[in-house]
Coordinates of C-alpha atoms and ligand atoms in Angstrom, one line a residue:
M1 CA 7.8 64.0 -52.2
P2 CA 5.5 61.8 -54.1
S3 CA 2.1 62.8 -53.6
R4 CA -0.8 61.1 -51.5
A5 CA -2.8 60.1 -54.5
I6 CA 0.9 58.3 -55.7
L7 CA 1.9 56.9 -52.5
G8 CA -2.0 55.3 -52.4
L9 CA -1.6 54.2 -55.8
I10 CA 2.0 52.6 -54.9
A11 CA 0.0 50.7 -51.7
L12 CA -3.0 49.6 -54.4
L13 CA 0.2 48.1 -56.5
L14 CA 1.9 46.2 -53.7
W15 CA -1.2 45.1 -51.7
P16 CA -1.1 41.4 -51.3
V17 CA -3.8 39.5 -53.2
L18 CA -6.0 37.6 -50.7
A19 CA -6.8 34.0 -50.6
L20 CA -10.3 33.9 -50.4
A21 CA -11.2 30.6 -51.2
Q22 CA -11.1 26.6 -49.5
I23 CA -7.9 25.2 -52.1
P24 CA -9.3 21.5 -52.2
D25 CA -6.7 19.4 -50.6
R26 CA -5.5 17.5 -54.0
A27 CA -4.1 18.1 -57.3
P28 CA -6.2 20.2 -59.4
D29 CA -8.4 19.0 -62.0
L30 CA -7.2 21.5 -64.5
V31 CA -4.1 23.9 -64.8
L32 CA -4.1 26.4 -67.9
T33 CA -0.9 28.0 -68.2
G34 CA 0.7 30.4 -70.6
V35 CA 3.3 33.6 -71.2
L36 CA 2.1 37.0 -71.5
T37 CA 4.6 39.5 -73.2
G38 CA 4.6 43.2 -73.8
A39 CA 1.9 42.4 -76.6
D40 CA -0.4 41.8 -74.5
H41 CA -0.1 45.2 -72.6
E42 CA -4.1 46.7 -72.2
T43 CA -5.8 43.8 -73.4
Y44 CA -7.5 40.5 -72.2
R45 CA -6.8 37.2 -72.7
E46 CA -9.3 34.6 -72.4
L47 CA -8.8 31.2 -71.2
P48 CA -12.0 28.7 -72.1
F49 CA -12.6 25.4 -69.8
E50 CA -15.2 23.4 -69.8
P51 CA -16.2 21.8 -66.6
P52 CA -16.9 18.0 -66.1
P53 CA -21.0 17.3 -66.1
G54 CA -22.5 17.5 -62.7
T55 CA -20.2 19.9 -61.5
Q56 CA -21.4 22.0 -58.6
R57 CA -18.4 24.4 -57.2
I58 CA -15.6 25.7 -59.3
T59 CA -12.5 26.8 -57.4
V60 CA -9.7 29.0 -58.8
A61 CA -6.5 29.6 -57.7
F62 CA -4.3 32.1 -59.7
D63 CA -0.6 32.8 -60.1
Y64 CA 1.7 35.0 -62.4
S65 CA 5.9 35.6 -62.4
G66 CA 7.0 39.3 -63.4
R67 CA 5.4 41.3 -60.4
D68 CA 9.0 42.8 -59.7
A69 CA 8.8 44.3 -63.1
R70 CA 5.5 45.8 -62.6
T71 CA 3.8 43.4 -64.5
T72 CA 0.1 43.0 -62.9
V73 CA -2.7 40.6 -64.4
D74 CA -5.8 41.0 -63.2
L75 CA -8.6 38.0 -63.0
G76 CA -12.3 37.7 -64.0
L77 CA -14.8 35.0 -65.1
F78 CA -17.5 34.4 -67.4
G79 CA -20.0 31.8 -68.0
P80 CA -21.7 30.3 -70.8
A81 CA -24.8 32.5 -70.1
G82 CA -22.7 35.4 -69.2
F83 CA -20.5 37.5 -66.2
R84 CA -19.8 35.8 -63.1
G85 CA -17.3 38.2 -61.5
W86 CA -14.4 40.4 -61.4
S87 CA -12.0 40.4 -58.7
G88 CA -9.2 42.2 -60.6
G89 CA -5.8 42.3 -58.9
N90 CA -7.4 41.8 -55.4
K91 CA -8.1 37.8 -54.8
A92 CA -5.3 35.2 -55.4
S93 CA -8.0 32.0 -55.2
F94 CA -12.4 32.2 -55.2
T95 CA -14.9 29.6 -55.4
V96 CA -18.6 30.0 -57.3
A97 CA -21.5 27.6 -56.8
A98 CA -25.1 27.7 -56.6
T99 CA -25.4 29.3 -53.5
D100 CA -22.0 31.3 -52.6
A101 CA -19.2 32.9 -54.3
T102 CA -16.2 34.7 -53.0
P103 CA -17.2 38.3 -53.1
S104 CA -16.2 39.7 -56.4
Y105 CA -17.9 37.0 -57.8
L106 CA -21.9 35.6 -58.6
P107 CA -23.2 32.6 -57.1
G108 CA -25.9 31.0 -59.3
P109 CA -26.3 27.8 -61.0
L110 CA -23.4 26.2 -63.1
E111 CA -24.3 25.8 -66.4
T112 CA -23.0 23.5 -68.6
G113 CA -20.7 24.4 -71.5
V114 CA -17.4 26.6 -72.0
W115 CA -16.7 28.8 -69.1
R116 CA -13.5 31.5 -69.9
L117 CA -11.2 32.8 -67.3
V118 CA -10.5 36.6 -68.4
L119 CA -6.9 37.8 -67.7
G120 CA -7.2 41.5 -67.9
V121 CA -3.6 42.9 -68.2
P122 CA -3.3 46.4 -67.4
N123 CA 0.3 46.4 -67.2
I124 CA 3.4 44.4 -68.7
R125 CA 6.4 46.2 -69.8
P126 CA 7.6 45.4 -73.7
T127 CA 10.6 43.3 -73.0
T128 CA 8.9 41.7 -70.1
R129 CA 7.8 37.8 -70.4
A130 CA 5.5 36.6 -67.4
R131 CA 4.3 33.2 -67.0
Y132 CA 0.5 32.6 -65.6
E133 CA -0.5 29.6 -63.6
A134 CA -4.4 29.4 -63.3
R135 CA -5.4 25.7 -61.0
L136 CA -9.1 25.1 -61.3
W137 CA -11.0 22.1 -58.9
F138 CA -14.6 21.0 -60.4
D139 CA -16.8 19.6 -57.6
R140 CA -19.8 18.0 -56.9
A141 CA -22.0 19.3 -53.5
E142 CA -20.8 16.8 -51.2
A143 CA -16.9 18.4 -51.2
F144 CA -18.3 21.7 -49.4
A145 CA -15.8 21.7 -46.5
G146 CA -17.4 24.7 -44.7
F147 CA -16.1 28.6 -45.3
A148 CA -13.4 29.1 -43.5
D149 CA -10.4 28.6 -46.1
A150 CA -8.4 26.9 -42.9
P151 CA -8.9 25.7 -39.6
V152 CA -10.2 29.1 -37.2
A153 CA -7.9 27.4 -34.2
D154 CA -5.9 24.4 -33.8
G155 CA -5.8 22.0 -31.2
E156 CA -7.5 19.5 -28.8
R157 CA -9.6 21.1 -26.9
W158 CA -13.2 21.7 -26.0
W159 CA -15.0 24.0 -28.4
R160 CA -18.4 25.9 -26.9
G161 CA -20.7 26.4 -29.5
D162 CA -24.6 27.2 -30.7
L163 CA -26.0 24.5 -33.4
H164 CA -29.2 25.8 -33.7
V165 CA -29.8 29.8 -34.8
H166 CA -32.0 31.5 -36.8
S167 CA -31.2 34.6 -39.0
G168 CA -33.5 36.8 -40.8
H169 CA -33.0 34.9 -43.6
S170 CA -35.8 33.1 -41.9
D171 CA -38.0 34.2 -38.9
G172 CA -34.8 35.3 -36.9
A173 CA -34.9 39.3 -35.7
C174 CA -33.8 42.0 -34.1
K175 CA -33.9 45.7 -33.5
S176 CA -32.4 48.3 -36.7
R177 CA -30.4 51.2 -35.8
S178 CA -33.7 53.1 -35.2
G179 CA -35.6 50.2 -32.7
A180 CA -37.9 48.3 -35.5
R181 CA -38.3 45.2 -35.6
I182 CA -36.2 43.7 -38.8
A183 CA -35.5 40.3 -40.2
C184 CA -32.1 40.2 -38.3
P185 CA -29.0 40.8 -40.8
L186 CA -26.6 37.9 -40.7
F187 CA -23.5 40.0 -39.1
R188 CA -25.6 40.9 -36.0
V189 CA -26.1 37.2 -35.4
L190 CA -22.6 35.8 -36.0
Q191 CA -22.2 39.5 -34.0
A192 CA -24.1 37.7 -31.1
A193 CA -22.1 34.3 -31.1
A194 CA -19.2 36.4 -31.1
E195 CA -19.8 38.4 -28.0
A196 CA -20.9 34.9 -26.2
D197 CA -17.6 33.8 -26.3
L198 CA -18.4 30.7 -28.6
D199 CA -15.9 29.3 -30.8
F200 CA -18.4 27.8 -33.4
V201 CA -22.0 28.9 -34.6
A202 CA -24.6 27.3 -37.0
V203 CA -27.3 29.8 -38.3
T204 CA -30.0 27.0 -39.4
D205 CA -32.6 29.1 -40.9
H206 CA -35.6 27.4 -42.0
N207 CA -35.2 25.1 -45.0
T208 CA -33.2 27.8 -46.8
V209 CA -29.4 28.1 -48.0
S210 CA -29.7 31.7 -49.0
Q211 CA -27.8 32.5 -45.7
A212 CA -24.5 30.9 -47.1
Q213 CA -23.6 33.5 -49.4
G214 CA -23.1 36.1 -46.7
L215 CA -21.6 33.6 -44.4
R216 CA -19.2 33.0 -46.8
E217 CA -18.3 36.4 -46.8
L218 CA -18.3 37.3 -42.7
Q219 CA -16.5 34.2 -42.2
P220 CA -12.9 36.1 -42.7
Y221 CA -13.8 39.0 -40.4
F222 CA -15.3 36.5 -38.0
D223 CA -11.5 34.9 -37.8
D224 CA -12.3 33.4 -34.1
L225 CA -15.5 32.1 -34.9
L226 CA -16.5 28.9 -37.0
V227 CA -19.4 29.2 -39.2
I228 CA -20.5 26.1 -39.7
A229 CA -22.7 25.5 -42.7
G230 CA -26.5 24.8 -41.5
R231 CA -30.0 24.7 -42.0
E232 CA -33.0 23.7 -40.3
I233 CA -35.3 21.0 -42.3
T234 CA -38.2 22.1 -41.4
T235 CA -41.4 19.8 -42.3
F236 CA -45.1 19.3 -41.2
Q237 CA -43.7 16.2 -39.2
G238 CA -40.9 17.3 -37.6
H239 CA -37.9 19.7 -37.6
A240 CA -34.2 18.3 -37.8
N241 CA -31.0 20.2 -38.3
L242 CA -28.6 19.4 -41.3
F243 CA -25.0 20.6 -40.8
G244 CA -22.4 20.6 -43.5
P245 CA -23.2 21.1 -47.2
V246 CA -25.0 24.1 -48.7
A247 CA -26.9 22.5 -52.1
F248 CA -30.4 22.1 -51.5
V249 CA -32.0 19.3 -49.9
D250 CA -35.8 18.8 -50.2
F251 CA -38.2 19.4 -47.6
R252 CA -41.2 18.2 -48.8
L253 CA -41.9 15.4 -47.5
G254 CA -45.1 13.8 -49.6
G255 CA -43.5 15.3 -52.7
E256 CA -42.6 13.6 -55.4
Q257 CA -38.6 13.7 -54.8
T258 CA -39.7 13.4 -51.1
P259 CA -42.1 11.0 -50.8
D260 CA -41.0 10.5 -47.1
L261 CA -38.4 10.9 -44.1
D262 CA -35.9 8.1 -46.0
A263 CA -35.5 10.1 -49.1
M264 CA -34.8 13.4 -47.2
L265 CA -32.2 11.3 -45.7
G266 CA -31.0 10.1 -48.7
Q267 CA -30.3 13.7 -50.2
A268 CA -28.9 15.0 -46.9
E269 CA -26.3 12.3 -47.1
A270 CA -25.6 12.3 -50.8
A271 CA -25.0 15.9 -49.9
G272 CA -22.5 14.8 -47.1
G273 CA -24.6 16.1 -44.4
L274 CA -25.5 15.2 -40.4
V275 CA -28.9 15.2 -39.2
S276 CA -29.9 16.0 -35.8
V277 CA -33.4 15.8 -34.8
N278 CA -34.7 18.8 -33.2
H279 CA -36.9 19.6 -30.1
P280 CA -38.5 15.9 -30.5
A281 CA -40.8 16.7 -27.4
L282 CA -42.3 19.8 -28.5
P283 CA -46.0 19.0 -29.2
S284 CA -47.4 19.6 -32.9
G285 CA -50.6 22.0 -33.1
E286 CA -51.3 25.6 -34.0
A287 CA -48.8 26.7 -31.4
C288 CA -45.6 25.4 -33.2
M289 CA -47.0 23.8 -36.4
G290 CA -45.1 20.5 -37.4
C291 CA -42.8 20.9 -34.8
G292 CA -42.7 17.6 -33.0
W293 CA -41.0 14.4 -34.2
R294 CA -43.5 12.5 -35.8
A295 CA -41.6 11.1 -38.6
E296 CA -41.4 7.5 -39.3
T297 CA -37.9 7.3 -38.7
D298 CA -34.4 5.2 -39.7
W299 CA -32.5 6.0 -36.1
S300 CA -29.4 4.5 -37.8
R301 CA -29.2 7.4 -40.4
I302 CA -30.1 10.2 -37.6
A303 CA -26.7 11.0 -36.3
A304 CA -28.1 13.5 -32.9
V305 CA -30.6 14.6 -31.0
E306 CA -31.2 18.0 -29.5
V307 CA -31.8 17.1 -26.0
I308 CA -32.3 21.0 -24.8
N309 CA -33.8 23.9 -27.0
G310 CA -33.7 26.9 -25.7
G311 CA -37.1 28.1 -26.9
T312 CA -38.2 25.2 -24.3
L313 CA -35.4 26.6 -21.7
A314 CA -37.0 30.2 -21.6
L315 CA -40.3 29.0 -21.7
F316 CA -39.8 27.3 -18.5
Q317 CA -37.6 30.4 -16.8
G318 CA -33.9 28.5 -17.8
Q319 CA -34.8 24.9 -15.6
A320 CA -33.1 22.2 -18.4
E321 CA -35.9 19.5 -16.6
N322 CA -39.1 20.4 -18.1
P323 CA -42.1 18.1 -19.9
L324 CA -40.4 19.6 -23.3
D325 CA -37.0 18.8 -22.3
G326 CA -35.5 16.1 -25.3
V327 CA -33.4 14.1 -22.9
A328 CA -36.3 11.2 -21.9
F329 CA -37.0 10.9 -25.9
W330 CA -33.2 10.4 -26.5
Q331 CA -32.4 8.0 -23.7
A332 CA -35.4 5.7 -24.7
R333 CA -33.8 5.3 -28.5
L334 CA -30.5 4.4 -26.5
D335 CA -32.6 2.1 -24.8
E336 CA -33.2 1.0 -28.1
G337 CA -29.8 0.5 -29.5
H338 CA -29.7 3.5 -31.4
R339 CA -26.6 5.7 -30.8
L340 CA -27.5 9.2 -30.8
T341 CA -25.4 12.3 -29.7
A342 CA -27.0 14.6 -27.4
I343 CA -26.6 18.5 -28.4
A344 CA -28.1 21.3 -27.8
G345 CA -29.1 24.7 -29.8
S346 CA -30.7 28.0 -28.4
D347 CA -33.0 28.2 -31.5
S348 CA -32.5 32.2 -30.9
H349 CA -34.8 34.1 -33.3
D350 CA -33.5 37.1 -31.7
A351 CA -29.8 38.3 -31.6
D352 CA -30.3 41.1 -29.3
R353 CA -31.8 39.0 -26.1
P354 CA -28.9 40.3 -23.6
R355 CA -26.3 37.1 -23.4
G356 CA -26.8 34.5 -20.9
E357 CA -30.9 34.7 -20.9
P358 CA -32.0 31.2 -22.0
G359 CA -33.1 31.1 -25.5
A360 CA -29.7 33.3 -26.3
V361 CA -27.2 32.5 -29.0
G362 CA -25.1 30.7 -26.8
R363 CA -27.5 29.3 -24.3
P364 CA -27.5 26.7 -24.6
A365 CA -24.5 25.5 -25.4
T366 CA -22.9 22.3 -27.5
V367 CA -19.2 22.0 -26.3
V368 CA -17.2 19.1 -28.7
R369 CA -14.1 17.9 -27.8
A370 CA -11.9 18.0 -31.3
P371 CA -8.9 18.7 -32.5
A372 CA -9.1 21.8 -34.5
L373 CA -11.8 24.0 -35.1
S374 CA -13.1 23.3 -38.4
Q375 CA -15.9 22.3 -39.8
Q376 CA -15.2 18.4 -41.1
D377 CA -13.3 18.6 -37.2
I378 CA -16.5 19.5 -35.0
L379 CA -18.9 17.4 -37.0
A380 CA -16.8 14.6 -37.1
A381 CA -16.5 15.0 -33.0
V382 CA -20.3 15.4 -32.5
R383 CA -21.0 12.2 -34.8
A384 CA -18.3 10.7 -32.8
G385 CA -20.4 11.5 -29.3
R386 CA -17.2 13.3 -27.9
V387 CA -20.0 16.3 -26.8
F388 CA -21.3 17.7 -23.5
V389 CA -24.3 19.8 -23.4
D390 CA -24.2 23.4 -21.3
V391 CA -27.6 24.2 -20.2
A392 CA -26.2 27.4 -18.5
G393 CA -23.7 28.5 -21.2
D394 CA -21.1 28.7 -18.6
S395 CA -18.0 28.4 -20.0
G396 CA -16.3 28.0 -16.2
R397 CA -17.8 24.1 -16.3
T398 CA -16.8 20.9 -18.2
L399 CA -17.4 17.3 -17.8
D400 CA -15.5 14.1 -19.6
L401 CA -16.1 10.5 -18.3
A402 CA -13.0 7.8 -19.0
V403 CA -13.0 4.3 -18.0
R404 CA -11.2 1.3 -17.4
A405 CA -11.9 -2.5 -17.8
G406 CA -10.1 -5.6 -18.0
G407 CA -7.3 -4.4 -20.2
G408 CA -9.3 -2.1 -22.4
G409 CA -10.4 1.6 -21.8
A410 CA -12.9 4.2 -23.3
R411 CA -13.6 8.0 -23.1
M412 CA -17.4 9.6 -23.8
G413 CA -18.9 8.8 -27.2
E414 CA -16.8 5.8 -27.4
D415 CA -16.9 1.8 -26.8
L416 CA -16.6 -0.3 -24.4
A417 CA -16.6 -4.3 -24.0
L418 CA -17.4 -5.4 -20.5
P419 CA -18.2 -9.2 -19.8
A420 CA -20.8 -9.8 -16.8
G421 CA -19.1 -9.8 -13.8
L422 CA -16.3 -7.7 -14.9
R423 CA -15.9 -4.4 -12.6
A424 CA -15.3 -1.0 -14.7
E425 CA -13.6 1.6 -13.0
F426 CA -14.9 5.1 -13.9
A427 CA -13.4 8.5 -13.7
A428 CA -15.7 11.5 -14.0
E429 CA -13.6 14.4 -15.3
A430 CA -15.3 17.6 -14.5
T431 CA -14.3 21.2 -14.1
G432 CA -17.2 22.4 -11.6
R433 CA -17.9 24.7 -9.0
P434 CA -18.0 24.2 -5.2
G435 CA -21.2 22.3 -4.5
D436 CA -21.5 20.6 -7.3
Q437 CA -22.5 17.3 -8.1
I438 CA -21.8 14.8 -10.4
E439 CA -25.0 12.3 -11.3
V440 CA -24.2 9.0 -12.3
L441 CA -26.5 7.3 -15.2
V442 CA -26.5 3.7 -15.7
S443 CA -29.3 2.1 -18.6
G444 CA -31.8 0.1 -16.7
A445 CA -30.4 1.4 -13.5
E446 CA -31.3 4.3 -10.9
P447 CA -29.5 7.5 -11.3
Y448 CA -27.5 8.5 -8.2
R449 CA -25.2 11.3 -7.1
L450 CA -21.5 11.9 -5.9
P451 CA -20.1 15.2 -5.0
L452 CA -17.8 16.7 -7.2
S453 CA -14.2 15.7 -6.1
A454 CA -12.6 18.9 -5.5
D455 CA -9.3 17.6 -6.7
G456 CA -8.9 14.9 -9.0
P457 CA -11.2 12.5 -10.7
T458 CA -14.7 11.5 -8.9
R459 CA -14.5 7.9 -9.2
F460 CA -17.5 5.2 -8.9
A461 CA -17.7 1.3 -10.6
V462 CA -19.8 -0.6 -12.8
T463 CA -20.1 -4.5 -12.6
G464 CA -21.1 -5.5 -16.0
D465 CA -23.5 -8.0 -17.0
G466 CA -22.6 -8.8 -20.5
R467 CA -25.6 -7.0 -22.0
R468 CA -25.6 -4.0 -24.3
G469 CA -26.0 -1.0 -22.4
W470 CA -24.6 2.8 -21.6
V471 CA -23.3 4.9 -18.9
R472 CA -23.2 8.6 -18.6
L473 CA -23.1 11.8 -16.5
N474 CA -24.9 14.6 -15.6
L475 CA -23.3 17.8 -13.3
R476 CA -25.6 19.4 -11.5
D477 CA -25.4 22.5 -9.5
S478 CA -25.4 22.8 -5.3
E479 CA -29.2 23.1 -5.5
G480 CA -29.6 20.0 -7.7
R481 CA -30.3 21.8 -11.1
L482 CA -29.1 20.3 -14.0
I483 CA -26.0 22.3 -15.7
L484 CA -23.8 19.9 -18.1
I485 CA -25.3 16.9 -19.9
G486 CA -22.6 14.4 -21.1
N487 CA -22.8 11.8 -23.8
P488 CA -22.6 8.0 -22.8
V489 CA -19.7 5.8 -22.8
Y490 CA -21.8 3.1 -24.7
L491 CA -20.9 -0.8 -23.3
N492 CA -20.9 -3.8 -25.2
W493 CA -22.2 -2.3 -28.3
R494 CA -20.3 -3.8 -31.1
Ligands
LIG1 ZN1 -37.7 23.7 -34.9
LIG2 ZN1 -35.1 26.7 -35.1

């Protein structure tokens, strides 16, 4: 019988190597191949390469033959300035960038010059010939596709998430094991999101991107929770969330690089990001410095507005309609002709706040209709307006809107051409509770309420006036409280 130590060693040798980086969906930019022989036993081989100027991320996928003859090849990376990591035989792929790297590797600026992929050969038999192949991709920052190496889940459905959460990488706090208030570790924040049954979460710390490295490490553990890269760009003239990239974007409005909001939005767009204005109706003052939205704004460059913020929801005991909610601000922008998706965020600064309380992770929630649970799919659906806001964070309720007019049709977030005099038949498709009501909001008209139909959609009609406008829904409970906020169908927008 082999000893336990030898069994352990065999397990180690046979352990499958893990793919731990998102491999770009295109041919590699460089392929390094070669042959190892018995002469390479217990030696290191260096494979030099030079990333093109402007490279902000290096991704490597590695494979070799001869495993059946116990050939073993370890992997590591050195940059022009020195050591960048060693994954031995435990990872088949890895990525390295300024903000984040696959565990085993060191994040940091990518120096220009000659890099070396280093192959260590702990074992190759004297007569073995093993082929190796290293595929390398060199990307700029805007190519960042998220922390997950594949969609976390597939299938067209409503995905529920929180797009505004703080960790100890800014001012998010929670209790330590002995009860002290500490800067809250990312693990606890993601755990709170998982326990709130969320499908996705964006950790949006103020101005920093230092959370990227921890999120990269944690995403494979939270394999039922998509982690979306985010940050809260926190200026003296207002706060905006930037979703998608991990590259630095300058928040110092008035500075040399970023004289105004337009310059900042230019950087955000270059990095491939989506921008949402946060808690726009908050006043600015010593109670909340720079919180209100005062920046001169080209709204065509903004994708979304946070209409419900968990901080204000908590201030008003869970009542969504309050003097500080962002709904009126958002609708005023719609009336000006700006197409903006209403979203929400808990703005949680305390991962210990009990689930379901206003301002706890997941309340309010943003619910997104997307074909898969990936960063690209969720953010594309936010841009497209396939979104409703769930004030109560109650997973039992959903809200959608469909319309037919003439030969055309549309759904929430989409466009409908509605000439003057043509009647559009709308169908509110909602899952609610007994006594819930559908509130119909048509631009330029008084809102009205209909009882939520128990079987099939709740129907209503709008006759076109030929002008640009919008139609959207709220869902209210039996006591009239605002529970869900729907995005518009846009009339005659194009
Ligand atoms: Zn804020
Ligand atoms: Zn915040």
